[in-house]
Amino acid sequence: MAITTDNAPAPPAAKKPGSAGTGRAGDKIFLGLSRGSGILLLVIMASIAVFLTYRASLALSVNEGNFLTTFDWNPAGDPPTFGIAVLLFGTIVSSVIAMVIAVPIAVGIALFISHYAPRRLAAPLAYVVDLLAAVPSIIYGIWGALFLVPYLEGLNLWLDEFLGWTYVFEKTEIGVARSLFTVGILLAIMILPIVTSVSREVFLQVPRMNEEAALALGATRWEVIRLSVLPFGRSGVISASMLGLGRALGETMAVATVLSPSFVISLHLLNPGGGTFAQNIAAKFDEANELGRDALIASGLVLFVLTLLVNGAARLIIARRKEYSGANA
């Protein structure tokens, strides 16, 4: 006699990802807290943007110059004139110098800790790198002013002698090394631990089977890293680099301690002078009048937008690389 299952109850439908969960009180509470935290973060970001935009509009409404192209900064003048051309140039140039120096070194250190160093050396070295990431920026600034600035003068003279033909490394003014180039080196030292730590953790997540398969096929250690480790960790390295770039763009006290501020744009990066958004805000906020503070907030709004654009571009690059990897899988 055949047994039919026409009247058998249907199996319960599987929960979709992102659904309310099992219906337990703990799951509902956790879902509500996590959702509320995300909404609160968006509200805070929107509030910051609205506040900066409002205060910036008050300053820009009375500014006599072009805010984006004016080199002068004199909100207390008659008429008030201020612009961010020098600050934007200094912020971008110093951050680019820091990224060019720090990212290759950080990736090399991360690869050494994760794939080359013996375990007895890798663990203490990783611990030291993590400790460097926790050093306050003012400590880096004091070290840069007392040690880096005096000793970089010799490097500047060497660069001027052998690379002065590039125009960028030509030193045309006599003075200590309180320049954007010095700031870039200091920022590179500051962001190096962050990029190293994140990249190291990404490289440690590479599937062991991939590396062993490459070794079994006769690949050398470098070929394993080039063909398996670096492609797998590319998006993570980009994220780490953008994290370091975010700190370089907004660094305040270290830059203010080392840089000799001036509102002059010079492509001679070894000459003293320059300015960044954060350094200018820190230096002028206390002595500024109401209009001056609104002008500083307007420059802070530009830095806020610049940081958002950098992070958004990084997210876009990572998402496209994930789609490309998924399509070729």
Tab-separated table of C-alpha atoms in Angstrom:
chain	number	residue	atom	x	y	z
A	1	MET	CA	0.000	0.000	0.000
A	2	ALA	CA	1.494	3.325	-1.065
A	3	ILE	CA	1.858	6.052	1.522
A	4	THR	CA	1.020	9.531	0.342
A	5	THR	CA	2.184	12.783	1.876
A	6	ASP	CA	-0.417	15.091	0.365
A	7	ASN	CA	-1.700	16.110	3.786
A	8	ALA	CA	1.717	16.424	5.384
A	9	PRO	CA	2.412	19.869	6.858
A	10	ALA	CA	4.726	22.100	4.815
A	11	PRO	CA	8.147	22.800	6.320
A	12	PRO	CA	8.503	26.223	7.926
A	13	ALA	CA	9.779	28.920	5.616
A	14	ALA	CA	13.371	29.954	6.143
A	15	LYS	CA	13.987	33.354	7.599
A	16	LYS	CA	15.238	35.908	5.143
A	17	PRO	CA	18.440	37.772	5.962
A	18	GLY	CA	17.635	41.017	7.707
A	19	SER	CA	14.240	39.813	9.007
A	20	ALA	CA	13.109	40.339	12.583
A	21	GLY	CA	14.839	37.131	13.729
A	22	THR	CA	13.326	34.369	15.836
A	23	GLY	CA	10.834	36.578	17.651
A	24	ARG	CA	12.625	36.276	20.970
A	25	ALA	CA	12.726	39.330	23.213
A	26	GLY	CA	16.523	39.478	23.179
A	27	ASP	CA	16.647	39.448	19.379
A	28	LYS	CA	14.054	42.205	19.148
A	29	ILE	CA	15.925	44.338	21.684
A	30	PHE	CA	19.216	43.864	19.876
A	31	LEU	CA	17.612	44.661	16.526
A	32	GLY	CA	16.081	47.827	17.930
A	33	LEU	CA	19.357	48.952	19.544
A	34	SER	CA	21.406	48.348	16.414
A	35	ARG	CA	18.865	50.066	14.184
A	36	GLY	CA	18.591	52.984	16.609
A	37	SER	CA	22.392	53.321	16.723
A	38	GLY	CA	22.548	53.534	12.941
A	39	ILE	CA	19.789	56.135	12.810
A	40	LEU	CA	21.428	58.128	15.631
A	41	LEU	CA	24.716	58.186	13.721
A	42	LEU	CA	22.977	59.533	10.613
A	43	VAL	CA	21.200	62.179	12.697
A	44	ILE	CA	24.489	63.295	14.255
A	45	MET	CA	26.188	63.531	10.868
A	46	ALA	CA	23.269	65.482	9.436
A	47	SER	CA	23.270	67.825	12.444
A	48	ILE	CA	26.983	68.523	12.014
A	49	ALA	CA	26.477	69.238	8.318
A	50	VAL	CA	23.564	71.593	9.003
A	51	PHE	CA	25.458	73.466	11.733
A	52	LEU	CA	28.576	73.884	9.580
A	53	THR	CA	26.544	74.976	6.568
A	54	TYR	CA	24.572	77.560	8.567
A	55	ARG	CA	27.611	79.147	10.206
A	56	ALA	CA	29.551	79.065	6.949
A	57	SER	CA	26.741	80.838	5.110
A	58	LEU	CA	26.901	83.697	7.640
A	59	ALA	CA	30.588	84.224	6.895
A	60	LEU	CA	30.379	83.799	3.135
A	61	SER	CA	27.562	86.336	2.888
A	62	VAL	CA	29.929	89.165	3.918
A	63	ASN	CA	33.161	87.875	2.361
A	64	GLU	CA	34.526	90.281	-0.248
A	65	GLY	CA	36.812	87.743	-1.910
A	66	ASN	CA	36.340	84.428	-3.661
A	67	PHE	CA	36.324	81.843	-0.901
A	68	LEU	CA	37.879	79.135	-3.071
A	69	THR	CA	40.647	81.139	-4.744
A	70	THR	CA	41.604	83.933	-2.312
A	71	PHE	CA	45.057	83.564	-0.718
A	72	ASP	CA	44.498	86.047	2.112
A	73	TRP	CA	42.917	85.310	5.507
A	74	ASN	CA	41.698	88.500	7.176
A	75	PRO	CA	38.094	88.189	8.424
A	76	ALA	CA	38.668	91.154	10.769
A	77	GLY	CA	39.641	93.488	7.939
A	78	ASP	CA	37.565	96.205	6.359
A	79	PRO	CA	36.212	94.741	4.171
A	80	PRO	CA	36.606	91.153	5.492
A	81	THR	CA	38.466	88.918	3.034
A	82	PHE	CA	39.357	85.278	3.435
A	83	GLY	CA	39.823	82.192	1.277
A	84	ILE	CA	40.953	78.575	1.449
A	85	ALA	CA	43.258	78.321	-1.576
A	86	VAL	CA	46.434	78.017	0.545
A	87	LEU	CA	44.773	75.755	3.123
A	88	LEU	CA	43.392	73.381	0.500
A	89	PHE	CA	46.755	73.196	-1.250
A	90	GLY	CA	48.668	72.553	1.969
A	91	THR	CA	46.223	69.935	3.239
A	92	ILE	CA	46.230	67.949	0.010
A	93	VAL	CA	49.989	68.194	-0.619
A	94	SER	CA	51.006	67.166	2.912
A	95	SER	CA	48.514	64.285	2.900
A	96	VAL	CA	49.710	63.046	-0.498
A	97	ILE	CA	53.337	63.123	0.686
A	98	ALA	CA	52.333	61.159	3.774
A	99	MET	CA	50.467	58.538	1.737
A	100	VAL	CA	53.290	58.106	-0.795
A	101	ILE	CA	55.774	57.482	2.011
A	102	ALA	CA	53.627	55.532	4.485
A	103	VAL	CA	51.533	53.105	2.417
A	104	PRO	CA	54.365	51.111	0.727
A	105	ILE	CA	56.312	50.883	3.991
A	106	ALA	CA	53.182	49.888	5.941
A	107	VAL	CA	52.294	47.143	3.455
A	108	GLY	CA	55.876	45.849	3.610
A	109	ILE	CA	55.840	45.755	7.419
A	110	ALA	CA	52.440	44.032	7.421
A	111	LEU	CA	53.670	41.374	4.993
A	112	PHE	CA	56.817	40.834	7.058
A	113	ILE	CA	54.841	40.368	10.279
A	114	SER	CA	52.202	38.113	8.723
A	115	HIS	CA	54.278	35.964	6.345
A	116	TYR	CA	58.021	36.332	6.884
A	117	ALA	CA	58.870	36.967	10.533
A	118	PRO	CA	59.146	34.019	12.939
A	119	ARG	CA	56.397	33.874	15.532
A	120	ARG	CA	58.715	34.927	18.366
A	121	LEU	CA	59.493	38.151	16.503
A	122	ALA	CA	56.118	38.732	14.835
A	123	ALA	CA	54.097	38.973	18.058
A	124	PRO	CA	56.288	41.617	19.806
A	125	LEU	CA	56.652	43.587	16.568
A	126	ALA	CA	52.882	43.648	16.043
A	127	TYR	CA	52.450	44.764	19.654
A	128	VAL	CA	54.910	47.642	19.180
A	129	VAL	CA	53.103	48.758	16.007
A	130	ASP	CA	49.774	48.770	17.844
A	131	LEU	CA	51.331	50.836	20.646
A	132	LEU	CA	52.589	53.416	18.149
A	133	ALA	CA	49.046	53.818	16.834
A	134	ALA	CA	47.923	54.840	20.334
A	135	VAL	CA	50.523	57.616	20.840
A	136	PRO	CA	48.788	61.039	21.099
A	137	SER	CA	49.343	63.408	18.210
A	138	ILE	CA	50.817	66.135	20.427
A	139	ILE	CA	53.658	63.755	21.338
A	140	TYR	CA	54.418	63.287	17.662
A	141	GLY	CA	54.299	67.059	17.253
A	142	ILE	CA	56.774	67.722	20.070
A	143	TRP	CA	59.089	65.020	18.741
A	144	GLY	CA	58.833	66.473	15.251
A	145	ALA	CA	59.609	70.008	16.413
A	146	LEU	CA	62.551	69.028	18.635
A	147	PHE	CA	64.073	66.200	16.593
A	148	LEU	CA	62.677	65.977	13.071
A	149	VAL	CA	62.881	69.669	12.141
A	150	PRO	CA	66.587	70.159	13.069
A	151	TYR	CA	67.790	66.937	11.461
A	152	LEU	CA	65.747	67.294	8.270
A	153	GLU	CA	67.651	70.431	7.277
A	154	GLY	CA	70.538	68.236	6.136
A	155	LEU	CA	68.163	66.092	4.054
A	156	ASN	CA	66.686	69.233	2.520
A	157	LEU	CA	70.120	70.443	1.463
A	158	TRP	CA	70.888	67.025	-0.038
A	159	LEU	CA	67.605	67.014	-1.956
A	160	ASP	CA	68.254	70.541	-3.162
A	161	GLU	CA	71.722	69.565	-4.397
A	162	PHE	CA	70.789	66.384	-6.256
A	163	LEU	CA	67.064	66.845	-7.033
A	164	GLY	CA	66.803	70.619	-7.222
A	165	TRP	CA	66.392	70.338	-10.996
A	166	THR	CA	62.878	68.951	-10.379
A	167	TYR	CA	61.795	72.403	-9.095
A	168	VAL	CA	59.762	70.698	-6.357
A	169	PHE	CA	62.870	69.908	-4.278
A	170	GLU	CA	64.600	73.215	-4.957
A	171	LYS	CA	65.242	75.174	-1.762
A	172	THR	CA	65.074	78.892	-2.522
A	173	GLU	CA	64.636	80.266	1.024
A	174	ILE	CA	66.967	80.018	3.988
A	175	GLY	CA	65.277	78.705	7.128
A	176	VAL	CA	64.642	75.682	9.285
A	177	ALA	CA	62.742	72.728	7.863
A	178	ARG	CA	59.266	73.848	8.930
A	179	SER	CA	57.769	73.090	5.533
A	180	LEU	CA	55.000	71.014	3.992
A	181	PHE	CA	57.586	68.357	3.168
A	182	THR	CA	58.446	68.033	6.866
A	183	VAL	CA	54.747	67.893	7.733
A	184	GLY	CA	54.248	65.147	5.147
A	185	ILE	CA	57.048	63.051	6.684
A	186	LEU	CA	55.634	63.543	10.175
A	187	LEU	CA	52.132	62.585	9.025
A	188	ALA	CA	53.577	59.503	7.316
A	189	ILE	CA	55.102	58.402	10.618
A	190	MET	CA	51.774	59.014	12.373
A	191	ILE	CA	49.586	57.047	9.943
A	192	LEU	CA	52.094	54.234	9.458
A	193	PRO	CA	50.916	52.189	12.498
A	194	ILE	CA	47.245	52.470	11.495
A	195	VAL	CA	47.782	51.311	7.920
A	196	THR	CA	50.142	48.567	9.107
A	197	SER	CA	47.758	47.175	11.734
A	198	VAL	CA	44.734	47.004	9.438
A	199	SER	CA	46.745	45.576	6.523
A	200	ARG	CA	48.316	42.945	8.777
A	201	GLU	CA	44.922	41.718	9.964
A	202	VAL	CA	43.702	41.546	6.358
A	203	PHE	CA	46.733	39.543	5.225
A	204	LEU	CA	46.241	37.100	8.095
A	205	GLN	CA	42.732	36.359	6.784
A	206	VAL	CA	44.005	34.946	3.483
A	207	PRO	CA	42.767	31.303	3.183
A	208	ARG	CA	45.593	28.991	4.121
A	209	MET	CA	44.590	26.547	1.404
A	210	ASN	CA	45.273	29.142	-1.285
A	211	GLU	CA	48.819	29.668	-0.084
A	212	GLU	CA	49.483	25.961	0.341
A	213	ALA	CA	48.136	25.235	-3.150
A	214	ALA	CA	50.468	27.844	-4.647
A	215	LEU	CA	53.437	26.409	-2.734
A	216	ALA	CA	52.527	22.900	-3.870
A	217	LEU	CA	52.632	24.086	-7.484
A	218	GLY	CA	56.201	25.299	-6.980
A	219	ALA	CA	55.616	28.984	-6.324
A	220	THR	CA	58.190	30.901	-4.327
A	221	ARG	CA	57.271	32.856	-1.194
A	222	TRP	CA	57.123	36.122	-3.145
A	223	GLU	CA	54.981	34.532	-5.878
A	224	VAL	CA	52.557	33.299	-3.217
A	225	ILE	CA	52.279	36.832	-1.839
A	226	ARG	CA	51.948	38.401	-5.285
A	227	LEU	CA	49.373	35.899	-6.620
A	228	SER	CA	47.394	35.014	-3.475
A	229	VAL	CA	47.931	37.431	-0.600
A	230	LEU	CA	47.969	40.841	-2.318
A	231	PRO	CA	44.915	40.217	-4.565
A	232	PHE	CA	42.939	38.927	-1.575
A	233	GLY	CA	43.912	41.864	0.645
A	234	ARG	CA	43.718	44.646	-1.954
A	235	SER	CA	40.384	46.007	-0.743
A	236	GLY	CA	41.574	45.839	2.858
A	237	VAL	CA	44.743	47.767	2.027
A	238	ILE	CA	42.634	50.421	0.295
A	239	SER	CA	40.449	50.697	3.390
A	240	ALA	CA	43.523	50.964	5.619
A	241	SER	CA	44.996	53.640	3.366
A	242	MET	CA	41.787	55.670	3.437
A	243	LEU	CA	41.757	55.370	7.234
A	244	GLY	CA	45.272	56.783	7.338
A	245	LEU	CA	44.385	59.481	4.821
A	246	GLY	CA	41.469	60.550	6.998
A	247	ARG	CA	43.825	61.081	9.928
A	248	ALA	CA	46.343	62.911	7.744
A	249	LEU	CA	43.687	65.285	6.399
A	250	GLY	CA	42.389	66.221	9.830
A	251	GLU	CA	45.575	66.172	11.906
A	252	THR	CA	45.847	69.338	13.993
A	253	MET	CA	48.307	69.600	16.859
A	254	ALA	CA	51.252	67.829	15.265
A	255	VAL	CA	50.994	69.992	12.150
A	256	ALA	CA	50.535	73.179	14.189
A	257	THR	CA	53.654	72.340	16.217
A	258	VAL	CA	55.890	71.705	13.214
A	259	LEU	CA	54.647	73.956	10.404
A	260	SER	CA	55.594	77.610	9.992
A	261	PRO	CA	52.250	79.042	8.818
A	262	SER	CA	51.993	81.428	5.895
A	263	PHE	CA	49.357	82.189	3.265
A	264	VAL	CA	51.592	81.633	0.255
A	265	ILE	CA	51.360	78.769	-2.230
A	266	SER	CA	54.786	77.545	-3.313
A	267	LEU	CA	55.653	74.441	-5.302
A	268	HIS	CA	59.074	74.514	-3.630
A	269	LEU	CA	58.073	72.036	-0.949
A	270	LEU	CA	61.313	72.476	1.016
A	271	ASN	CA	60.697	76.161	1.720
A	272	PRO	CA	59.241	77.080	5.129
A	273	GLY	CA	55.582	78.047	5.162
A	274	GLY	CA	52.181	76.797	4.137
A	275	GLY	CA	49.014	75.924	5.967
A	276	THR	CA	46.340	73.274	6.430
A	277	PHE	CA	42.687	73.456	7.428
A	278	ALA	CA	43.099	71.919	10.864
A	279	GLN	CA	46.268	73.865	11.687
A	280	ASN	CA	44.673	77.182	10.705
A	281	ILE	CA	41.555	76.508	12.782
A	282	ALA	CA	43.596	75.569	15.847
A	283	ALA	CA	45.884	78.590	15.517
A	284	LYS	CA	43.250	81.278	14.931
A	285	PHE	CA	40.093	80.119	16.709
A	286	ASP	CA	40.791	81.643	20.149
A	287	GLU	CA	41.774	85.086	18.861
A	288	ALA	CA	39.057	85.306	16.174
A	289	ASN	CA	35.950	87.465	16.479
A	290	GLU	CA	32.464	86.168	15.651
A	291	LEU	CA	32.924	86.584	11.905
A	292	GLY	CA	36.385	85.055	12.107
A	293	ARG	CA	35.002	81.964	13.816
A	294	ASP	CA	32.308	81.639	11.185
A	295	ALA	CA	35.023	81.861	8.536
A	296	LEU	CA	36.994	79.119	10.275
A	297	ILE	CA	33.838	77.004	10.439
A	298	ALA	CA	33.410	77.571	6.699
A	299	SER	CA	36.893	76.152	6.138
A	300	GLY	CA	35.976	73.273	8.438
A	301	LEU	CA	32.967	72.593	6.233
A	302	VAL	CA	35.282	72.231	3.235
A	303	LEU	CA	37.429	69.768	5.191
A	304	PHE	CA	34.259	67.892	6.226
A	305	VAL	CA	33.129	67.587	2.604
A	306	LEU	CA	36.638	66.620	1.461
A	307	THR	CA	36.795	63.811	4.015
A	308	LEU	CA	33.364	62.534	3.002
A	309	LEU	CA	34.388	62.526	-0.660
A	310	VAL	CA	37.573	60.597	0.099
A	311	ASN	CA	35.721	57.977	2.147
A	312	GLY	CA	32.970	57.731	-0.452
A	313	ALA	CA	35.504	57.208	-3.235
A	314	ALA	CA	37.207	54.494	-1.190
A	315	ARG	CA	33.907	52.699	-0.617
A	316	LEU	CA	33.130	52.905	-4.325
A	317	ILE	CA	36.518	51.449	-5.270
A	318	ILE	CA	36.140	48.601	-2.783
A	319	ALA	CA	32.606	47.807	-3.953
A	320	ARG	CA	33.677	47.714	-7.594
A	321	ARG	CA	36.597	45.439	-6.820
A	322	LYS	CA	34.299	43.063	-4.940
A	323	GLU	CA	31.901	42.988	-7.898
A	324	TYR	CA	34.800	42.356	-10.270
A	325	SER	CA	36.133	39.544	-8.063
A	326	GLY	CA	32.667	37.988	-7.793
A	327	ALA	CA	32.188	38.105	-11.562
A	328	ASN	CA	35.521	36.381	-12.174
A	329	ALA	CA	35.007	33.767	-9.442
